[in-house]
Coordinates of C-alpha atoms (C1' of nucleotides) in Angstrom, one line a residue:
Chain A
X7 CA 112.1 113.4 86.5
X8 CA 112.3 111.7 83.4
X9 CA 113.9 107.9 83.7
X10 CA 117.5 107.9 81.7
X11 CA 117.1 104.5 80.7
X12 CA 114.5 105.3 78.4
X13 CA 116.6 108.3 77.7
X14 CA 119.7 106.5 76.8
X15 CA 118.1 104.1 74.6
X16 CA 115.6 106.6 72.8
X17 CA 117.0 110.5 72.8
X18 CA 114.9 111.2 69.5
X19 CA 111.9 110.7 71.8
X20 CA 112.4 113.2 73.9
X21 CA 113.9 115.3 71.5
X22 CA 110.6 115.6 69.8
X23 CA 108.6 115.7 73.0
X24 CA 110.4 119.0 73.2
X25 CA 109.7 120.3 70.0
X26 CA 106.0 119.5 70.7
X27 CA 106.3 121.5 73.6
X28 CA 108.2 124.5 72.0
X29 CA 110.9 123.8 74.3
X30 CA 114.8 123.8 73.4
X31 CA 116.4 120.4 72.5
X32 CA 119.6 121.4 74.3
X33 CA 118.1 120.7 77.6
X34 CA 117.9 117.0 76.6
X35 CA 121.4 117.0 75.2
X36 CA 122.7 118.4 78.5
X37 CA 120.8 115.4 80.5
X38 CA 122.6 113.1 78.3
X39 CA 125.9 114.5 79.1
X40 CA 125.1 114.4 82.4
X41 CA 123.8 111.1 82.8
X42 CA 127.1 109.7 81.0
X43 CA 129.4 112.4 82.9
X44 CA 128.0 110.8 86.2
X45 CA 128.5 107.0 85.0
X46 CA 131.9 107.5 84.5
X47 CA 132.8 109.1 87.4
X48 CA 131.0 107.0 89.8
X49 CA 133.0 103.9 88.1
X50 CA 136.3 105.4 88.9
X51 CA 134.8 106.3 92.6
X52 CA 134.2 102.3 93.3
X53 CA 137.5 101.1 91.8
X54 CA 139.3 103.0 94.4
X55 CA 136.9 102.7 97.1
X56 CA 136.8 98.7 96.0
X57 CA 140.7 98.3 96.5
X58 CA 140.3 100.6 99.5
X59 CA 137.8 97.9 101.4
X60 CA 140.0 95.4 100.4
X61 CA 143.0 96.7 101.7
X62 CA 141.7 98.3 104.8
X63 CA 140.7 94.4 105.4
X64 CA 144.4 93.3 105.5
X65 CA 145.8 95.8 107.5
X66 CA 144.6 94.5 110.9
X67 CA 145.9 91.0 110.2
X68 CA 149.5 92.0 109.4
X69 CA 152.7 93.0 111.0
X70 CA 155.9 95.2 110.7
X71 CA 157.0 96.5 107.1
X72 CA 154.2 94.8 105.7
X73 CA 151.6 96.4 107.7
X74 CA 153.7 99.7 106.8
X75 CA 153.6 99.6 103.4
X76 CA 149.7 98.9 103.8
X77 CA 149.3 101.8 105.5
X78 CA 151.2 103.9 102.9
X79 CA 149.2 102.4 100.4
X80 CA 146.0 102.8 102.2
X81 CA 146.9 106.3 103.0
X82 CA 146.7 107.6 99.3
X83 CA 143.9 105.6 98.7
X84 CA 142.1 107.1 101.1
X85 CA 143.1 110.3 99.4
X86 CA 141.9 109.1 96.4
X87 CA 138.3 107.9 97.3
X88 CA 137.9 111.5 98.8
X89 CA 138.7 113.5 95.3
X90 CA 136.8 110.7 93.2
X91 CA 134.0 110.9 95.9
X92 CA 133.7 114.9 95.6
X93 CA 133.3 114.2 92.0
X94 CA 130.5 111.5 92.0
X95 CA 128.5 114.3 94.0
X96 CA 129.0 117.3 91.6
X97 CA 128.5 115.1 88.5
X98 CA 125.3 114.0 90.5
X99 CA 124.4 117.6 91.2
X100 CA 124.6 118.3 87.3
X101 CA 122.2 115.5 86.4
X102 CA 120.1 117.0 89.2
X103 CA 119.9 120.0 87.9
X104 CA 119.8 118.9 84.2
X105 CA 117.2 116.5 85.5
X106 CA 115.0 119.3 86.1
X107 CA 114.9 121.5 82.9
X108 CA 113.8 118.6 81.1
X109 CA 110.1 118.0 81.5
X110 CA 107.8 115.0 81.3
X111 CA 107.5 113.3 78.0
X112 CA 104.6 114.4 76.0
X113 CA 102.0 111.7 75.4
X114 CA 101.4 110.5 72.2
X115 CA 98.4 112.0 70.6
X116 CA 98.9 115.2 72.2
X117 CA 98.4 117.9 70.3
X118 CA 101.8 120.1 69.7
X119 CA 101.8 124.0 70.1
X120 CA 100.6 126.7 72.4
X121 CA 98.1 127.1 74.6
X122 CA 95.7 128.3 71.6
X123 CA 96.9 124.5 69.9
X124 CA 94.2 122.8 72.2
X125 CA 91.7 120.2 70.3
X126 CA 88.4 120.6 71.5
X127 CA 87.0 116.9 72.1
X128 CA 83.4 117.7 72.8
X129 CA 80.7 120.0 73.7
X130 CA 78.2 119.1 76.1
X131 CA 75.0 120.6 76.8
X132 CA 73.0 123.1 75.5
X133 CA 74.4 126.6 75.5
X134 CA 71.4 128.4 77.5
X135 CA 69.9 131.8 76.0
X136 CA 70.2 134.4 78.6
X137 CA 69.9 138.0 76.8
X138 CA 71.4 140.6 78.7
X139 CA 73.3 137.7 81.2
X140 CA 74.2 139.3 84.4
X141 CA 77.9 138.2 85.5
X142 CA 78.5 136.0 88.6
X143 CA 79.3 138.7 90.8
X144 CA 76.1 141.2 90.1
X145 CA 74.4 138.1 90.6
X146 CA 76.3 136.9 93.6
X147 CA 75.7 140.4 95.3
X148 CA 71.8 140.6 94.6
X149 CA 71.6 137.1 96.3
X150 CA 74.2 138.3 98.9
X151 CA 76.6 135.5 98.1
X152 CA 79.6 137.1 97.4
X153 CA 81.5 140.3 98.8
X154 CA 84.6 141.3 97.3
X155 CA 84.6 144.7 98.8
X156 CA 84.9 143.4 102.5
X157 CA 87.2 140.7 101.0
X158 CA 89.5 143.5 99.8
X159 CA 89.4 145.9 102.8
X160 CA 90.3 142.8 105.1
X161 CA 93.1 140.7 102.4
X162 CA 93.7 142.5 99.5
X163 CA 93.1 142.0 95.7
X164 CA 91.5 139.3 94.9
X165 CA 90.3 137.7 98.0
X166 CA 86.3 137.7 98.9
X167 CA 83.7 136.4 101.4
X168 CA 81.7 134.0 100.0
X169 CA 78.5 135.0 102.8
X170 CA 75.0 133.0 103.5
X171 CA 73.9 131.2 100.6
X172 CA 77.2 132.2 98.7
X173 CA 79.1 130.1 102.0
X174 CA 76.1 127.2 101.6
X175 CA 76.5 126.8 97.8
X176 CA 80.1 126.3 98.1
X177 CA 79.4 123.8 100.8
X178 CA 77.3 122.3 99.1
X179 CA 79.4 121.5 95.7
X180 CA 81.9 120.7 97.6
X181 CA 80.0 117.9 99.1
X182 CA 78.2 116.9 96.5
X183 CA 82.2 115.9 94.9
X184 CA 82.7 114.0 98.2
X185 CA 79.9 112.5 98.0
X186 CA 80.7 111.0 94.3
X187 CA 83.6 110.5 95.1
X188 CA 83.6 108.4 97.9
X189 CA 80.9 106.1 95.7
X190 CA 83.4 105.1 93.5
X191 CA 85.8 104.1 95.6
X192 CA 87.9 107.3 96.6
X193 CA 89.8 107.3 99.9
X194 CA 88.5 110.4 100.8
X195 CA 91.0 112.9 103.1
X196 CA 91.9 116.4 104.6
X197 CA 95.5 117.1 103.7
X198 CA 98.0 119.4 105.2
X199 CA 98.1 122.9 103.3
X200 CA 101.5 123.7 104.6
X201 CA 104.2 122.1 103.3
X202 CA 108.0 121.4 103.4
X203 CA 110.1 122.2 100.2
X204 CA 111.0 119.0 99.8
X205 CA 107.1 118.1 99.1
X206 CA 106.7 121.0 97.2
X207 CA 109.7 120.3 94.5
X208 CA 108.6 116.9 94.4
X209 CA 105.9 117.7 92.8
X210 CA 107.5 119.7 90.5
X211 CA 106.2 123.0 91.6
X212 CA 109.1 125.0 92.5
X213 CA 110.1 124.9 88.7
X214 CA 108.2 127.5 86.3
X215 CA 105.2 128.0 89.1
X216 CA 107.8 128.9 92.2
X217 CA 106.5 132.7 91.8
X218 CA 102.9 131.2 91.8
X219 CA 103.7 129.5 95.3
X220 CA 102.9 131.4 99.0
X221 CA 105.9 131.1 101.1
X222 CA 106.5 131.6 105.0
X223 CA 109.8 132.2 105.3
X224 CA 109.9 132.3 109.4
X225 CA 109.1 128.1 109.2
X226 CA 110.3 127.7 105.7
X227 CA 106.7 126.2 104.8
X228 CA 104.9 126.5 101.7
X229 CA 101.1 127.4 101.4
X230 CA 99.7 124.6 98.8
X231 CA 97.9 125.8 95.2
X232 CA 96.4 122.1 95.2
X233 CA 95.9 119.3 97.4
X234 CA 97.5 117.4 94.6
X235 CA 100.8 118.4 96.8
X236 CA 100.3 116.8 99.8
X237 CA 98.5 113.5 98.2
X238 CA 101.1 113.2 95.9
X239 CA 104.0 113.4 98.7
X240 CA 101.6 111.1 100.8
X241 CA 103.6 108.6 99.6
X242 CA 106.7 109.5 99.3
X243 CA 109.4 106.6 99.3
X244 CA 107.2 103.9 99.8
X245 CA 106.5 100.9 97.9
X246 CA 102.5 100.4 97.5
X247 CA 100.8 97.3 97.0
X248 CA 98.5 98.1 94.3
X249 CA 97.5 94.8 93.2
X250 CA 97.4 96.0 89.4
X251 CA 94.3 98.3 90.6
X252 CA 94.8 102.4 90.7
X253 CA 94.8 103.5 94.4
X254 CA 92.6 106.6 94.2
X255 CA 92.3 109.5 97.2
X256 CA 90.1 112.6 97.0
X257 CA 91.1 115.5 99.4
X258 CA 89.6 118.4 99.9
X259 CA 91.2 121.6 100.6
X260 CA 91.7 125.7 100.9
X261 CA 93.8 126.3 97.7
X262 CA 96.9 129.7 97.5
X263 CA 97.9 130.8 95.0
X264 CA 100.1 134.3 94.0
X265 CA 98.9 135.0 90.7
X266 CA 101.7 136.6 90.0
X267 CA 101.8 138.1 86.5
X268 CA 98.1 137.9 86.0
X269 CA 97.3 141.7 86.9
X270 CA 94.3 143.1 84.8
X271 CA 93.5 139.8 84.2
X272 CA 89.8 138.3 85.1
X273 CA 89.8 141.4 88.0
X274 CA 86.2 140.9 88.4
X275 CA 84.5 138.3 90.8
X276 CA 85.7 134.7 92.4
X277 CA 87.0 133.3 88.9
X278 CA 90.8 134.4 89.7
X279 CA 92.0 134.7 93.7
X280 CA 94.0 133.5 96.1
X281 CA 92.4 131.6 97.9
X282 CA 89.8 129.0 97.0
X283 CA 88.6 125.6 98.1
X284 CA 89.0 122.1 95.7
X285 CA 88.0 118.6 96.1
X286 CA 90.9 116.9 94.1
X287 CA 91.1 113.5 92.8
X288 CA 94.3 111.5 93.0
X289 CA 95.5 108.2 91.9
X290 CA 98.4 105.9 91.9
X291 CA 98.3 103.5 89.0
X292 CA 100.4 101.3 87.2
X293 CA 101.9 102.6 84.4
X294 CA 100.2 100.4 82.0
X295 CA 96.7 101.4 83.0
X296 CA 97.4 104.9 83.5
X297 CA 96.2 106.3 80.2
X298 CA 92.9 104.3 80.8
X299 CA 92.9 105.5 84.1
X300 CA 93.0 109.5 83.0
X301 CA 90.3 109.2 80.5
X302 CA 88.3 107.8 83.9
X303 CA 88.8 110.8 86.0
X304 CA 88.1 112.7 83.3
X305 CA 84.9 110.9 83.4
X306 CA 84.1 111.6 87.3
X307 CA 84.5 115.1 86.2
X308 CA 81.7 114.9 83.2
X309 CA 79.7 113.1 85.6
X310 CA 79.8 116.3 88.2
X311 CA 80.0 119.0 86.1
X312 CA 76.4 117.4 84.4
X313 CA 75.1 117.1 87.9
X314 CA 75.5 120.6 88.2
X315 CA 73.6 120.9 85.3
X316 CA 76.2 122.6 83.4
X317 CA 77.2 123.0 79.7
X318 CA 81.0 122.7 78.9
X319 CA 83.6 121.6 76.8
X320 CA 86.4 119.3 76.9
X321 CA 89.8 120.5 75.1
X322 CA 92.8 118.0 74.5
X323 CA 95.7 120.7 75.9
X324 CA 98.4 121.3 73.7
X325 CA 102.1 120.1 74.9
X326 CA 103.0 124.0 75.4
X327 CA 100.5 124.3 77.9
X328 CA 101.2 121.1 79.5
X329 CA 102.6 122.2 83.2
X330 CA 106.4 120.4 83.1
X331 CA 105.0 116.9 85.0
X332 CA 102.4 116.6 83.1
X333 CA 102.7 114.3 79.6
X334 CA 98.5 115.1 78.9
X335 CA 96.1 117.2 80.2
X336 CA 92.1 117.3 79.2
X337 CA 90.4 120.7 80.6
X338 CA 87.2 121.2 80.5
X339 CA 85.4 124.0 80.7
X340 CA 81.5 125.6 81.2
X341 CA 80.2 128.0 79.6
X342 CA 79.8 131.6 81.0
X343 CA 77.1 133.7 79.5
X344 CA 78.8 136.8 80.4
X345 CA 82.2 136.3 78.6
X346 CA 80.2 134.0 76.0
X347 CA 82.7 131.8 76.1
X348 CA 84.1 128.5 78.1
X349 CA 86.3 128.7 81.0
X350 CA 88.4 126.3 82.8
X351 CA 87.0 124.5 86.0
X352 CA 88.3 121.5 86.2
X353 CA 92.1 119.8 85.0
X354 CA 92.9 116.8 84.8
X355 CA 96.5 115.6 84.1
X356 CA 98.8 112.4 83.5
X357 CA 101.5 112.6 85.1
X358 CA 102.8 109.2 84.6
X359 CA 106.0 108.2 86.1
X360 CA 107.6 111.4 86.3
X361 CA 106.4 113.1 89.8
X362 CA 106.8 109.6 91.4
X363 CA 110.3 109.2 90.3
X364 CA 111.0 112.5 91.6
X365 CA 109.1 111.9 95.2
X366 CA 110.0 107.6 94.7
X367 CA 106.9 106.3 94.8
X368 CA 106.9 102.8 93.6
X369 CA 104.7 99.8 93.7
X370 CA 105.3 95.8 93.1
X371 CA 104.5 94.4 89.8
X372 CA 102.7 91.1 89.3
X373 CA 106.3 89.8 89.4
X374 CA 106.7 91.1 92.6
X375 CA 109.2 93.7 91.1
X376 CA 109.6 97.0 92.4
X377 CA 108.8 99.9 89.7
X378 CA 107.8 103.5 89.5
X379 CA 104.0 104.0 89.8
X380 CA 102.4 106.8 87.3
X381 CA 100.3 109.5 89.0
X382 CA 97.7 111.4 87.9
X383 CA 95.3 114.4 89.5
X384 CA 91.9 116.0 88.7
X385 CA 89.6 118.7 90.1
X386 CA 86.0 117.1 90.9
X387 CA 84.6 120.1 92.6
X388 CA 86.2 123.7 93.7
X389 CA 85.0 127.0 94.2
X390 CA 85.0 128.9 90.6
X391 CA 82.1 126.3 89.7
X392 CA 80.2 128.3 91.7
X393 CA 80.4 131.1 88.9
X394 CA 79.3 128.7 85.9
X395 CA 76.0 128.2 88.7
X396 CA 75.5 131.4 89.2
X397 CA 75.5 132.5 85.4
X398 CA 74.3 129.8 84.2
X399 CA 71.2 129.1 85.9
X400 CA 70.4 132.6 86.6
X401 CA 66.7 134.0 85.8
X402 CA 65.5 137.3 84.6
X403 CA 64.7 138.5 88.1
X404 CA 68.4 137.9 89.4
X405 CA 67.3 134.6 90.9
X406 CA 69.0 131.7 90.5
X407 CA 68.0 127.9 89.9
X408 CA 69.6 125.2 91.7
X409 CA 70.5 122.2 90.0
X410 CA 68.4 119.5 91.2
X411 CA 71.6 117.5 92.8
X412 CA 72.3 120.7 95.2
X413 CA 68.5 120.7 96.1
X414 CA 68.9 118.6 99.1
X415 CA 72.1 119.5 99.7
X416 CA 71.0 123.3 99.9
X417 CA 67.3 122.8 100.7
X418 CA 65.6 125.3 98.1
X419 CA 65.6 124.9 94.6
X420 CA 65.8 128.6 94.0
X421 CA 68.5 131.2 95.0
X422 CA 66.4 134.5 95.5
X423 CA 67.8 137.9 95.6
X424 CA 67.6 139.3 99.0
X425 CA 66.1 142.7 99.8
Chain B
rG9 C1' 110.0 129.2 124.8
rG10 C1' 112.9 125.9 128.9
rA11 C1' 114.7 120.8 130.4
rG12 C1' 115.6 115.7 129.2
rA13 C1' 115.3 111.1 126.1
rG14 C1' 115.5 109.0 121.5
rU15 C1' 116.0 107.8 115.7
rU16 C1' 119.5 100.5 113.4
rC17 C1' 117.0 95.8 108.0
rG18 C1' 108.2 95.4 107.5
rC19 C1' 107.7 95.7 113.4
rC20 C1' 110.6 95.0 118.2
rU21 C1' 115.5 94.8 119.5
rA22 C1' 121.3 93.6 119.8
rG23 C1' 125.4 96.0 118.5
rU24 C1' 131.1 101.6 121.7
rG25 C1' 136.4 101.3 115.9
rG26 C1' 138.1 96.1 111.5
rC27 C1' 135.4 89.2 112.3
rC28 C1' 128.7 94.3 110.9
rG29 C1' 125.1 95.3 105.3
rA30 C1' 124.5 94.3 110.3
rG31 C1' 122.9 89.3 115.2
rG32 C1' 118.2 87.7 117.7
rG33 C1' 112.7 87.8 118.1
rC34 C1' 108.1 88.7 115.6
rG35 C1' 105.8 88.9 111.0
rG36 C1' 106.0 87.3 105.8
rC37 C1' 107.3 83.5 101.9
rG38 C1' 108.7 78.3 100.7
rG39 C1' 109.4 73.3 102.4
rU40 C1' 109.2 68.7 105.8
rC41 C1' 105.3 66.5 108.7
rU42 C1' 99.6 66.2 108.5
rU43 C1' 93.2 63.7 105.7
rG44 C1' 93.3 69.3 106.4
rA45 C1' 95.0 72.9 109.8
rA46 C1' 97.8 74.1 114.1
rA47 C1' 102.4 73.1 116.5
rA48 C1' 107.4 71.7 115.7
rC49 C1' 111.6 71.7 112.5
rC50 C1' 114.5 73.4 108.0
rG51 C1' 115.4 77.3 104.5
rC52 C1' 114.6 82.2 102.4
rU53 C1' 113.4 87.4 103.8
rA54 C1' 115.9 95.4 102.3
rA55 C1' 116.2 99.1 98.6
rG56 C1' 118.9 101.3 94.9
rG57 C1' 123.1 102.9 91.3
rC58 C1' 126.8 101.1 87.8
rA59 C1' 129.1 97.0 84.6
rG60 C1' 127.4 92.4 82.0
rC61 C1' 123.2 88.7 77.1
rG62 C1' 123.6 86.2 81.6
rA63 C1' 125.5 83.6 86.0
rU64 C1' 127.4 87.4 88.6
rG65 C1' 130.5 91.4 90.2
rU66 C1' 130.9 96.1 92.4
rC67 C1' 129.4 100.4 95.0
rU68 C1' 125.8 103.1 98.2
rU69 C1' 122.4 103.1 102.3
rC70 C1' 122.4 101.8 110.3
rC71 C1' 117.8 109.9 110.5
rA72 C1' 120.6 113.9 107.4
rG73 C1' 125.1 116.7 106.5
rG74 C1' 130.2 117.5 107.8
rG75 C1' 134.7 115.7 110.5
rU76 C1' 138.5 112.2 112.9
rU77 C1' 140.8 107.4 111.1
rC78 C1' 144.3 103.1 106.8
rG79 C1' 139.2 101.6 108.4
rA80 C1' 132.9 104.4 111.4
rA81 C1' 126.3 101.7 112.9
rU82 C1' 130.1 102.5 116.7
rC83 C1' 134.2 108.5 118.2
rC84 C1' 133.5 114.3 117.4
rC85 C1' 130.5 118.6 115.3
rU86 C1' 126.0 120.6 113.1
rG87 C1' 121.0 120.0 111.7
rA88 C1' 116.1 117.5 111.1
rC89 C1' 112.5 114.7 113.3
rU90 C1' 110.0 112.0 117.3
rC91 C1' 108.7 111.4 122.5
rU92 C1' 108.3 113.0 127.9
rC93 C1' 108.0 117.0 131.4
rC94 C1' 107.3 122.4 132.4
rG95 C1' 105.7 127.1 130.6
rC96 C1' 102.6 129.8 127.1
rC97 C1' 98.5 130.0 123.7
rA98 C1' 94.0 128.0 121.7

RNA sequence: GGAGAGUUCGCCUAGUGGCCGAGGGCGGCGGUCUUGAAAACCGCUAAGGCAGCGAUGUCUUCCAGGGUUCGAAUCCCUGACUCUCCGCCA
């Protein structure tokens, strides 16, 4: 949800947020309209409903004709307050639903276009020299780590066992994110992974992503794609002491997701499914330290991703590829031998005030005013890194070197194909 | 799944139709007193929309949504949630 005072006094701004986006400007025209639509008619609402208190206050205290011709009076007004009421509620369900075709405001110094607009920032780490690379899966069924075939008789497409040390490495990463986290500071947590709508539109993913969303119609729950869901509805209407310092969570949790309209797409392996574990970072900052405070989770995620002992890439995503609560979003992504390229594995976005207008999260400003807190999300450790491992370090004999963070985690430093 | 009880201002609680946006206690903040602190006493103590440069005004909010009424925290209906007991399952 955008905030219409900024709107009101700045349309051009979002005008061209839109265009960076490829997005129609009308949208933001239609908010206006909305916005101004609503102001009026909530004016006329309490000059009626004003007289009516009024009124209503005299009529006990008089008698006889007076007290009549109160009544009459206070009869039609009474009328009136109910049309002028009904309309305050549809012009509010129009800015509602204007409210939500317009999405966040595009940080400045975001690069405009598509998704093939992204800047790459850097490239870290030495791209290894594997000839003939064997893909994660091959490698994940020599080591017996992975079984899609079992995963697909029991669930379906795309859905897998990760068995012995495939079940251990996933541990493993997993911990080794809590583990980080929880060093700098993190308030570490197991979420919920069923949630109400309420939670679920808050944070803005029943817009574009509804088809991406599982839903259990029997309890009208949703499955979550992200623990970013649940941590960012775990404050919902409250007003949060921050004093001037981010309030940062990690939460670790199974992941759903549809994929719908990805068939044929990445069919191959654990790097597209269902289901999937994440540790997710979280904070709640104030706004003025937000963008400062993005550039540090993307930090914690260098940090892990060169504890795994991976090489990657960051990429500055462009505003078409910005999810609509998100105003900038910095990927990065390791390199797989076996595409020879970089894939995503971790995301990490500013959402600044928009999802916490939405779910009305606030906090109390040095001044002790209340205001809208920004938030912002990023993956530290899930599940598809265990792909970049596998590839990555993988030998000549199918074997597979384990970073030397995992080492005590896991116990071995090698990964050795089993009979 | 069955039966019952409940949901009021940070917390506890009062409030069965107008004097209630709402009293009391606790907590919190400020002050008097004190060398300092405690105690005592005094005062303040919700969030939000709209209009206004501002002082301020106005409206909304007593779980939610409907209804009755000139007027609803209070009466009626529906729903959500919480708690207790029983059953069932783990």
């Amino acid at each position: 949800m955008i905030d219409l005072r900024l709107l009101r006094e700045d349309p051009d701004l979002f005008r061209a947020s839109q265009r960076a986006r490829g997005e129609s400007e009308s949208s933001v025209d239609r908010l206006i309209g909305a916005d101004e639509a609503r102001r009026s008619a909530l004016t006329r609402f309490e000059a009626v409903r004003s007289e009516q208190k009024t009124l209503g206050k005299q009529v006990p205290r008089s008698q006889g004709e007076e007290k009549a011709a109160l009544l009459e009076r206070t009869k039609e007004l009474a009328a009136e307050v109910k049309t002028t009421e009904a309309a305050v509620a549809e012009a509010e369900e129009e800015l509602r639903l204007a409210q939500l075709a317009v999405p966040n405001l595009v940080e400045s110094g975001a690069p405009a276009g598509g998704e093939d607009d992204y800047v790459v920032l850097k490239e870290i780490g030495a791209i290894p020299d594997i000839p003939e690379p064997r893909d994660h899966l091959a490698l994940g069924e020599m080591l017996g780590a992975i079984d899609m075939e079992r995963g697909a008789k029991v669930s379906g497409a795309r859905f897998y066992y990760l068995t012995g040390i495939g079940a251990l490495l996933e541990n493993a990463v997993l911990q080794l994110g809590i583990q980080q986290a929880v060093e700098y500071g993190f308030t570490p947590m197991v979420p919920p992974v069923l949630v109400k709508p309420e939670s679920m539109e808050g944070t803005g993913f029943l817009g574009a992503h509804a088809s991406e969303v599982y839903y259990l119609q029997n309890d009208d729950l949703f499955l979550v794609g992200t623990s970013e869901v649940p941590l960012a509805a775990y404050h919902k209407d409250e007003i949060l002491n921050l004093d001037g310092q981010p309030r940062r969570y990690l939460a670790w949790s199974t992941c759903f997701r549809r994929e719908a309209g990805s068939y044929g797409k990445d069919t191959r392996g654990i790097i597209r499914v269902h289901q999937f574990n994440k540790a997710e970072m979280f904070s709640y900052c104030p706004p003025d330290l937000a963008h400062e405070e993005h550039l540090r989770l993307l930090g914690f995620e260098e940090e892990f991703l060169a504890k795994l002992e991976l090489p990657y890439r960051v990429i500055d995503t462009a505003a078409g590829d910005l999810g609509s609560s998100a105003a900038r979003k910095y990927d990065c992504e390791a390199w797989l031998p076996s595409q020879q390229r970089y894939r995503e594995v971790t995301s990490t976005s500013n959402c600044t005030t928009f999802q916490a207008r939405r779910l009305n999260v606030r906090y109390r400003d040095a001044e002790g005013k209340t205001q809208t807190v920004s938030t912002l999300n990023g993956t530290l450790a899930t599940t598809r890194m265990l792909v970049a491992i596998l590839e990555n370090h993988q030998q000549p004999d199918g074997s597979v070197r384990v970073p030397k963070a995992l080492q005590p985690l896991l116990g071995r430093d090698l990964l050795e194909p089993v009979a």
